[in-house]
Short mmCIF file of N, CA and C in Angstrom, two decimals:
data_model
loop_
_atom_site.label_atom_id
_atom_site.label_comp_id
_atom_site.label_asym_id
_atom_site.label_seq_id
_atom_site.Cartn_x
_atom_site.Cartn_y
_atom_site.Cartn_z
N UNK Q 1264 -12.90 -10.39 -12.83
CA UNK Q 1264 -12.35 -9.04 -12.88
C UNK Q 1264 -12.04 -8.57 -11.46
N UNK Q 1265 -10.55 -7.94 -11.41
CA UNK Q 1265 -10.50 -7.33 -9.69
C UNK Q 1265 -10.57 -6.36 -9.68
N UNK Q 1266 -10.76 -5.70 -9.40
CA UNK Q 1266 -10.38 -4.24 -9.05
C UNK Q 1266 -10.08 -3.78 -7.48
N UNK Q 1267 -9.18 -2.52 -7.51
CA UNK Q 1267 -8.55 -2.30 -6.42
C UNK Q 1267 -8.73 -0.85 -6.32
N UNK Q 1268 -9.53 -0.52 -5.00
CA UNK Q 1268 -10.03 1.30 -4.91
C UNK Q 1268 -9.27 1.42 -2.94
N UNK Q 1269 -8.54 2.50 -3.67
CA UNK Q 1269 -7.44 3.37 -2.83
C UNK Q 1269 -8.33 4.49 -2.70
N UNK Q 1270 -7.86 4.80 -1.10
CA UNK Q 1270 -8.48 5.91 -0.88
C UNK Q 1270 -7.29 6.68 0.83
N UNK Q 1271 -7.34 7.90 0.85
CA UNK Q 1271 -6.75 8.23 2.14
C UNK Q 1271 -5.43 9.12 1.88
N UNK Q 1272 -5.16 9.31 0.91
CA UNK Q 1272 -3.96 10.63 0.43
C UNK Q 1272 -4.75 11.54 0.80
N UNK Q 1273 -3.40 12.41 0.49
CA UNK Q 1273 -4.08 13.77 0.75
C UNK Q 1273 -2.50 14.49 1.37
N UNK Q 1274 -2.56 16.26 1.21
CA UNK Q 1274 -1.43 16.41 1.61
C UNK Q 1274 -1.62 17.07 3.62
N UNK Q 1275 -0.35 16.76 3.54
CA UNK Q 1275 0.03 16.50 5.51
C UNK Q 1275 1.45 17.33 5.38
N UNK Q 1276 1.53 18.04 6.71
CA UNK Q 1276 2.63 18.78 6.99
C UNK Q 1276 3.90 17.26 7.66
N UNK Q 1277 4.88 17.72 7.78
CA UNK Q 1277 6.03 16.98 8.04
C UNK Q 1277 5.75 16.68 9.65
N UNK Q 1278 5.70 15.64 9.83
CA UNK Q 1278 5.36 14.63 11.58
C UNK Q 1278 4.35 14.61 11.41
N UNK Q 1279 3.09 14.71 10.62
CA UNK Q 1279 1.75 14.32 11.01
C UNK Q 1279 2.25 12.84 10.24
N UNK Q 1280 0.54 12.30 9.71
CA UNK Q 1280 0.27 10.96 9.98
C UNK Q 1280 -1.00 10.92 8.71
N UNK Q 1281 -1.07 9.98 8.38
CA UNK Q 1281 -1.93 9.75 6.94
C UNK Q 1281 -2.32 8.11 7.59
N UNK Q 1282 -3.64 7.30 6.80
CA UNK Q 1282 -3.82 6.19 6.86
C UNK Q 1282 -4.44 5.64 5.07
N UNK Q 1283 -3.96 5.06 4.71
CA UNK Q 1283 -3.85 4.74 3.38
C UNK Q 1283 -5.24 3.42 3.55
N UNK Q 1284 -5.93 3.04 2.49
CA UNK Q 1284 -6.97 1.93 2.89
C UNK Q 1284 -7.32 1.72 1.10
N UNK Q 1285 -7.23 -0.01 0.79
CA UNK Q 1285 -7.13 -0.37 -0.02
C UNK Q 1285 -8.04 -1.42 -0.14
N UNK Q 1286 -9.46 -1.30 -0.94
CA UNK Q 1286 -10.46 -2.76 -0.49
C UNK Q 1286 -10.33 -3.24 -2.04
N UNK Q 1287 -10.30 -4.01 -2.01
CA UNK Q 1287 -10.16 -5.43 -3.50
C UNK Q 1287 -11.21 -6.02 -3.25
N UNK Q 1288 -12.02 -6.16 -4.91
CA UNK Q 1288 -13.01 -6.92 -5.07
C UNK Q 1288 -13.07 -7.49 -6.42
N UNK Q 1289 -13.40 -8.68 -6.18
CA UNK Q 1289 -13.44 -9.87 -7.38
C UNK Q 1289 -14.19 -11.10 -7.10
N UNK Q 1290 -14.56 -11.91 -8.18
CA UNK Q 1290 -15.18 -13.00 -7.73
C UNK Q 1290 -14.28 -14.36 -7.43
N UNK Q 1291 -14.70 -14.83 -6.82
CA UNK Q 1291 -13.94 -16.17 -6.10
C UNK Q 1291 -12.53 -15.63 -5.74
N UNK Q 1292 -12.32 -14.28 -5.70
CA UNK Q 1292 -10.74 -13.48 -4.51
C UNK Q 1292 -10.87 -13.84 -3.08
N UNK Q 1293 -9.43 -14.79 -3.32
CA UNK Q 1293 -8.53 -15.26 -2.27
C UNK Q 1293 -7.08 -14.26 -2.32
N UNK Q 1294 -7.21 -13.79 -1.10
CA UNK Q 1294 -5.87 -13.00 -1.72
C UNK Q 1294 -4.63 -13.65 -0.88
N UNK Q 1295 -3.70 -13.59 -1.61
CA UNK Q 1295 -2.27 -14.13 -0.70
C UNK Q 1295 -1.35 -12.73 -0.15
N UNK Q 1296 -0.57 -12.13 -1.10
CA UNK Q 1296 0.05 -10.78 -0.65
C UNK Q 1296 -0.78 -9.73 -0.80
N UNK Q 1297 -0.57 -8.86 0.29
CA UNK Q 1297 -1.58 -7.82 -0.32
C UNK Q 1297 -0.44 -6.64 0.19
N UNK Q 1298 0.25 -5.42 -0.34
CA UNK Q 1298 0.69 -4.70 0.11
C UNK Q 1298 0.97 -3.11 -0.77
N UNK Q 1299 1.81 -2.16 -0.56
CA UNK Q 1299 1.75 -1.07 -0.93
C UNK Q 1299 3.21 -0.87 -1.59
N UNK Q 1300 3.48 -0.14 -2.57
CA UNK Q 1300 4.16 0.55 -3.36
C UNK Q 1300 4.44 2.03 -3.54
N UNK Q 1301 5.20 2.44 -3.94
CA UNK Q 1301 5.25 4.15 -4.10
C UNK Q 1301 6.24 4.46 -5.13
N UNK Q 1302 5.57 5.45 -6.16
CA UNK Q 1302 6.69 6.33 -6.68
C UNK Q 1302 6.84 7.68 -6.78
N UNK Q 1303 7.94 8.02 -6.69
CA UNK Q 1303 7.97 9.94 -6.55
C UNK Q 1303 8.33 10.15 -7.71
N UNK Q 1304 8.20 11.35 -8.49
CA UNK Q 1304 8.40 11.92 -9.65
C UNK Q 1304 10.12 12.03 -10.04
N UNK Q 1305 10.31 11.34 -11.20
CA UNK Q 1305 11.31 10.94 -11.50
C UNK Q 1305 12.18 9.57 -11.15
N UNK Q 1306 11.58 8.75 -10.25
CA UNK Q 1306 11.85 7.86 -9.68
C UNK Q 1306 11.39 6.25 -10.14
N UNK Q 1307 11.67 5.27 -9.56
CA UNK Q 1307 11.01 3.78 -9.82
C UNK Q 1307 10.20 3.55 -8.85
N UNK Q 1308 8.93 2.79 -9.20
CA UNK Q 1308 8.42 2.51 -8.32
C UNK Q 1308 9.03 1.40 -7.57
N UNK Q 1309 8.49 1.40 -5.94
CA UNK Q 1309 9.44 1.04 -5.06
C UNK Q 1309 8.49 0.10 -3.71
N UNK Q 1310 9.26 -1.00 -3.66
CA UNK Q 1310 8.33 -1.48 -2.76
C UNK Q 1310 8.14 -0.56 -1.22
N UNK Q 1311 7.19 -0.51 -0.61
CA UNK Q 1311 6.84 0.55 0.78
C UNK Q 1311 6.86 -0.89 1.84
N UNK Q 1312 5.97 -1.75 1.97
CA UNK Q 1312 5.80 -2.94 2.28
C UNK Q 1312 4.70 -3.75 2.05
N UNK Q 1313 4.52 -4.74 2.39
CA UNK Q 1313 3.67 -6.17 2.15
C UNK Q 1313 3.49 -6.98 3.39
N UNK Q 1314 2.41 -7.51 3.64
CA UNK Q 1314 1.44 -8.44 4.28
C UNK Q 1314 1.60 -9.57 3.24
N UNK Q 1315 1.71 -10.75 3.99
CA UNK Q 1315 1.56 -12.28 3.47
C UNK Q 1315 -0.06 -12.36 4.27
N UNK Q 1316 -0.93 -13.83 3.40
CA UNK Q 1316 -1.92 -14.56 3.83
C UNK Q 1316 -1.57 -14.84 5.04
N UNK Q 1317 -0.29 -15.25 5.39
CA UNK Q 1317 -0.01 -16.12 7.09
C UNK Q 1317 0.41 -15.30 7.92
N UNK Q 1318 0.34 -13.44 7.69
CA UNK Q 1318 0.47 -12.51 8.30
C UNK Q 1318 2.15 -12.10 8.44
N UNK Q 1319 2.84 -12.39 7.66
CA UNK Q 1319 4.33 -12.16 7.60
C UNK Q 1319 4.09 -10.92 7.09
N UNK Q 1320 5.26 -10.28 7.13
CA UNK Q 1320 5.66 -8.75 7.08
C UNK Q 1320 6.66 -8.19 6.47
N UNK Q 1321 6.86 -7.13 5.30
CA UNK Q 1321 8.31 -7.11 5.22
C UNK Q 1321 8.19 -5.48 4.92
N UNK Q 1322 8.89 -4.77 5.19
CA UNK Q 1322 8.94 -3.36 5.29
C UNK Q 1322 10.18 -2.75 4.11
N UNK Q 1323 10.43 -1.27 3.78
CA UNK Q 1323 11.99 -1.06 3.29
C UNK Q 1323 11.93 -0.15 4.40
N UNK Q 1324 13.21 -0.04 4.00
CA UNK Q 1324 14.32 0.38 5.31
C UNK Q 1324 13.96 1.94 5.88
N UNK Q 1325 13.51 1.98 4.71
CA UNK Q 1325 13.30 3.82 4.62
C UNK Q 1325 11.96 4.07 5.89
N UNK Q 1326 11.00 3.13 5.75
CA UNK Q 1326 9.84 3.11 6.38
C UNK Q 1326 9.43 2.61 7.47
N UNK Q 1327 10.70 1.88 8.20
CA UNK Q 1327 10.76 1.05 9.26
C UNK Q 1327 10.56 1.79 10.50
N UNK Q 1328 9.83 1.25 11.30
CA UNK Q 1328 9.85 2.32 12.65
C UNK Q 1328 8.43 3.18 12.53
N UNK Q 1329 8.16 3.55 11.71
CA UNK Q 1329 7.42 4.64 10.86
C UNK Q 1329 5.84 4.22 10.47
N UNK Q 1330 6.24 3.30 9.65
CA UNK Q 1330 4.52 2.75 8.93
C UNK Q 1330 4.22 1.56 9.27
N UNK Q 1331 3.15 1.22 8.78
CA UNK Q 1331 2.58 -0.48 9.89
C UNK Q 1331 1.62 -0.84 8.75
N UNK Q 1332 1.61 -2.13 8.05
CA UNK Q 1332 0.95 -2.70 7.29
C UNK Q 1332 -0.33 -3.02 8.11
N UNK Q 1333 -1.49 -3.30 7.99
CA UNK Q 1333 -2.12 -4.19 8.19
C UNK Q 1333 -3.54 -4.72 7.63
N UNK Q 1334 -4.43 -5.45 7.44
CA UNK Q 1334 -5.04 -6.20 6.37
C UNK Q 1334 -6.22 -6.73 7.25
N UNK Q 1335 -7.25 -6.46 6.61
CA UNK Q 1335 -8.41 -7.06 7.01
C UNK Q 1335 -9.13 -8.20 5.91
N UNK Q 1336 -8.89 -9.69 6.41
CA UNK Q 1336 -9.24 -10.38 5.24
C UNK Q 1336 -10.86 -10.21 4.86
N UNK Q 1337 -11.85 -10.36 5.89
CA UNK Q 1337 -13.22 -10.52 5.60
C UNK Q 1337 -13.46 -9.27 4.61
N UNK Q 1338 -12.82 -8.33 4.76
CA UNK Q 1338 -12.96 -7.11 4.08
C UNK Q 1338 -12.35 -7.18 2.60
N UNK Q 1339 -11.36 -8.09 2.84
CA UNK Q 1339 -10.65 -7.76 1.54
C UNK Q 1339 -9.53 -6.04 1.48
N UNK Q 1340 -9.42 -6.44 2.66
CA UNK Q 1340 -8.88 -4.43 2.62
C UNK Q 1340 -7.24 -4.93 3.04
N UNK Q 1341 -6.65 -3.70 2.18
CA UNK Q 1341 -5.12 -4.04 3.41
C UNK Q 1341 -4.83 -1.85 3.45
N UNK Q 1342 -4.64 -2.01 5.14
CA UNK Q 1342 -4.70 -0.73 5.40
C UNK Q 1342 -2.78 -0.26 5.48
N UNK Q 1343 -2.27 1.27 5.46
CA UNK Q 1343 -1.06 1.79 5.43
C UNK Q 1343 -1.33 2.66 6.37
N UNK Q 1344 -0.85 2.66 7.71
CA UNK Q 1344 -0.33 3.82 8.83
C UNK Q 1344 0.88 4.33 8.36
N UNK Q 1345 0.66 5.25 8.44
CA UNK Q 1345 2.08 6.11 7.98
C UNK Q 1345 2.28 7.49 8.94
N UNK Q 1346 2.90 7.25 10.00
CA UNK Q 1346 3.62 8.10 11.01
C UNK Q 1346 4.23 8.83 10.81
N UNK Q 1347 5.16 10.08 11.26
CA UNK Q 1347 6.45 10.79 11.12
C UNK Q 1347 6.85 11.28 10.19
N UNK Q 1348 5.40 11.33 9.42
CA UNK Q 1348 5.43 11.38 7.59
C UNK Q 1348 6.87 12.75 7.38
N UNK Q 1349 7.39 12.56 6.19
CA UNK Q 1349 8.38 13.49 5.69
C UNK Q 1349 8.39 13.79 4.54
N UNK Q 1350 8.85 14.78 4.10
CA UNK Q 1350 9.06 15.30 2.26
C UNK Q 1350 9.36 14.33 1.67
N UNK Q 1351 10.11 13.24 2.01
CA UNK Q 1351 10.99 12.50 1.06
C UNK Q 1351 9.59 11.02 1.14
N UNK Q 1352 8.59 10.87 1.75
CA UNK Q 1352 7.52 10.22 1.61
C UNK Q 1352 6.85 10.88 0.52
N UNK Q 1353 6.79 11.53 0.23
CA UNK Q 1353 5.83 12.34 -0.87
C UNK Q 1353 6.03 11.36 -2.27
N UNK Q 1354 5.01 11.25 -2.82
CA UNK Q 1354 4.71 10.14 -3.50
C UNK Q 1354 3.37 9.58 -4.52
N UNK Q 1355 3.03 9.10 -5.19
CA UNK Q 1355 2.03 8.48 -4.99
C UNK Q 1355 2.10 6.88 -4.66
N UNK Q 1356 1.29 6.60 -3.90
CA UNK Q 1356 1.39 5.40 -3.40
C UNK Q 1356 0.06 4.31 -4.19
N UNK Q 1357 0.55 2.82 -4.53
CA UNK Q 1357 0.13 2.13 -5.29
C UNK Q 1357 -0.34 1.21 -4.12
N UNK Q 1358 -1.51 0.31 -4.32
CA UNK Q 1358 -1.86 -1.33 -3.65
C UNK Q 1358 -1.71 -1.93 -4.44
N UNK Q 1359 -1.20 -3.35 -4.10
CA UNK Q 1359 -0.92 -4.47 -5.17
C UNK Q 1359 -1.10 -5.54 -4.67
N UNK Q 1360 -1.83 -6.52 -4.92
CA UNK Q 1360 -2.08 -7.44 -4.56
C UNK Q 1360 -1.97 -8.86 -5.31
N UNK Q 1361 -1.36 -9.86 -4.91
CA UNK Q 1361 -1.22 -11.46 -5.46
C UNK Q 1361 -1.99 -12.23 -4.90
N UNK Q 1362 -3.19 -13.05 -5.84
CA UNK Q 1362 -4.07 -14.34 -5.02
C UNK Q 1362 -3.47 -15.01 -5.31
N UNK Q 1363 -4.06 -15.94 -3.83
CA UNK Q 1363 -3.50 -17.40 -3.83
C UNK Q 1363 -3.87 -18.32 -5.19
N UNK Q 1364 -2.56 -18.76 -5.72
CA UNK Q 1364 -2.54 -19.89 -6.77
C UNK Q 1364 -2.33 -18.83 -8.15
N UNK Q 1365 -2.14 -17.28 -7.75
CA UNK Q 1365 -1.48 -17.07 -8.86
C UNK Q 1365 -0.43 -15.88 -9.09
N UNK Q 1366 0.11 -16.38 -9.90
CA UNK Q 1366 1.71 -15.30 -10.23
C UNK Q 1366 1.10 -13.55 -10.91
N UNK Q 1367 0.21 -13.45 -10.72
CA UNK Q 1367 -0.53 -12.15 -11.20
C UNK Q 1367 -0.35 -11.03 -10.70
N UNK Q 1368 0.06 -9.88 -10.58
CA UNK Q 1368 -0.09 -8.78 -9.42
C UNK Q 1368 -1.58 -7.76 -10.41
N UNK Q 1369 -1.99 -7.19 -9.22
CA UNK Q 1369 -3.10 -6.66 -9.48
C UNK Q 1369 -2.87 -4.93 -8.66
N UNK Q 1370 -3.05 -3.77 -9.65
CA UNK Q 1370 -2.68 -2.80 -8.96
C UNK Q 1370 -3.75 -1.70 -8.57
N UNK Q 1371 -3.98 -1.04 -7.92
CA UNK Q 1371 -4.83 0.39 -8.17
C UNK Q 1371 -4.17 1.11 -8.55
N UNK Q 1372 -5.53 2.21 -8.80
CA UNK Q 1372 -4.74 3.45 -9.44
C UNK Q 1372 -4.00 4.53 -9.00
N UNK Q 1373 -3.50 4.38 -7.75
CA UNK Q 1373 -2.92 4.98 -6.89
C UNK Q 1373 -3.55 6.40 -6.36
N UNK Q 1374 -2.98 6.38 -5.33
CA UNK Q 1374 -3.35 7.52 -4.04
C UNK Q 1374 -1.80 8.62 -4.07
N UNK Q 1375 -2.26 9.83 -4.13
CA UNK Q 1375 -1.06 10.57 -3.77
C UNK Q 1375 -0.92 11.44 -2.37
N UNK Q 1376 0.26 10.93 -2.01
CA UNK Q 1376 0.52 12.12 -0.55
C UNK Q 1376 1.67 12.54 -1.19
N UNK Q 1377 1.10 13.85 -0.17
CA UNK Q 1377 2.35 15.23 -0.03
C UNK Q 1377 2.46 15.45 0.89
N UNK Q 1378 3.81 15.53 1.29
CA UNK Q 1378 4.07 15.97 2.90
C UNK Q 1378 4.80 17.19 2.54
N UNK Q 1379 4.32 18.34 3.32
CA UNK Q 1379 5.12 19.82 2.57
C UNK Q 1379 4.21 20.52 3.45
N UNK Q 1380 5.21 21.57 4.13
CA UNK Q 1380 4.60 22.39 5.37
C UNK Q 1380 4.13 23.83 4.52
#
C-alpha cells in the first residue's frame, strides 16, 4: 500500500512564495518519477513538473523560471518551490509518483494554494 501526504498550501498574496512537500510511503518503494500536478476549477489537471530517479527535469512553460522541483530520495519526499506565485497559480496541486518497474501512478490528495491579495 502507498500512500502519499502533501502538505504546504495555503493562501499567499501575488510575488510571495509557497514550498509544497510530498513524503511517500510504502513497503519495498523504489520510486522512479516523482513530481507535481495542478488543477484550477473548471480546468484539467495539468502537469506543473517532474523529477526522474537519474535527476532529469521537466517543467511547463507556464512555471519555468518560477518553481524548482526537487526530491529527497532517503526521505522518500519530492519538494515544490514556487516563487513569483500569481492568481493564475491558484490551484490545487496534486503529487504523483511512478516506481521503478512499474506503469502505476500513485496520487495524493492534494494541497490547495491561493494566490489573491
Amino acid at each position: 500500500q502507498v500512500q502519499l501526504v502533501e502538505s504546504g498550501g495555503g493562501l499567499v498574496q501575488p510575488g510571495g512564495s509557497l514550498r509544497l512537500s510530498c513524503a511517500a510511503s510504502g513497503t519495498y518503494l523504489n520510486i522512479n518519477v516523482m513530481g507535481w500536478y495542478r488543477q484550477a476549477p473548471g480546468k484539467e489537471r495539468e502537469l506543473v513538473a517532474f523529477m526522474t530517479g537519474g535527476g532529469v527535469t521537466n517543467y511547463a512553460d507556464s512555471v519555468k523560471g518560477r518553481f524548482t522541483i526537487s526530491r529527497d530520495n532517503a526521505k522518500n519526499t519530492v519538494y515544490l518551490h514556487m516563487n513569483s506565485l500569481q492568481p493564475e497559480d491558484t490551484a490545487v496541486y496534486y503529487c504523483n509518483i511512478i516506481p521503478y518497474g512499474s506503469s502505476r501512478n500513485y496520487w495524493g490528495q492534494g494541497t490547495q494554494v491561493t494566490v489573491s491579495s
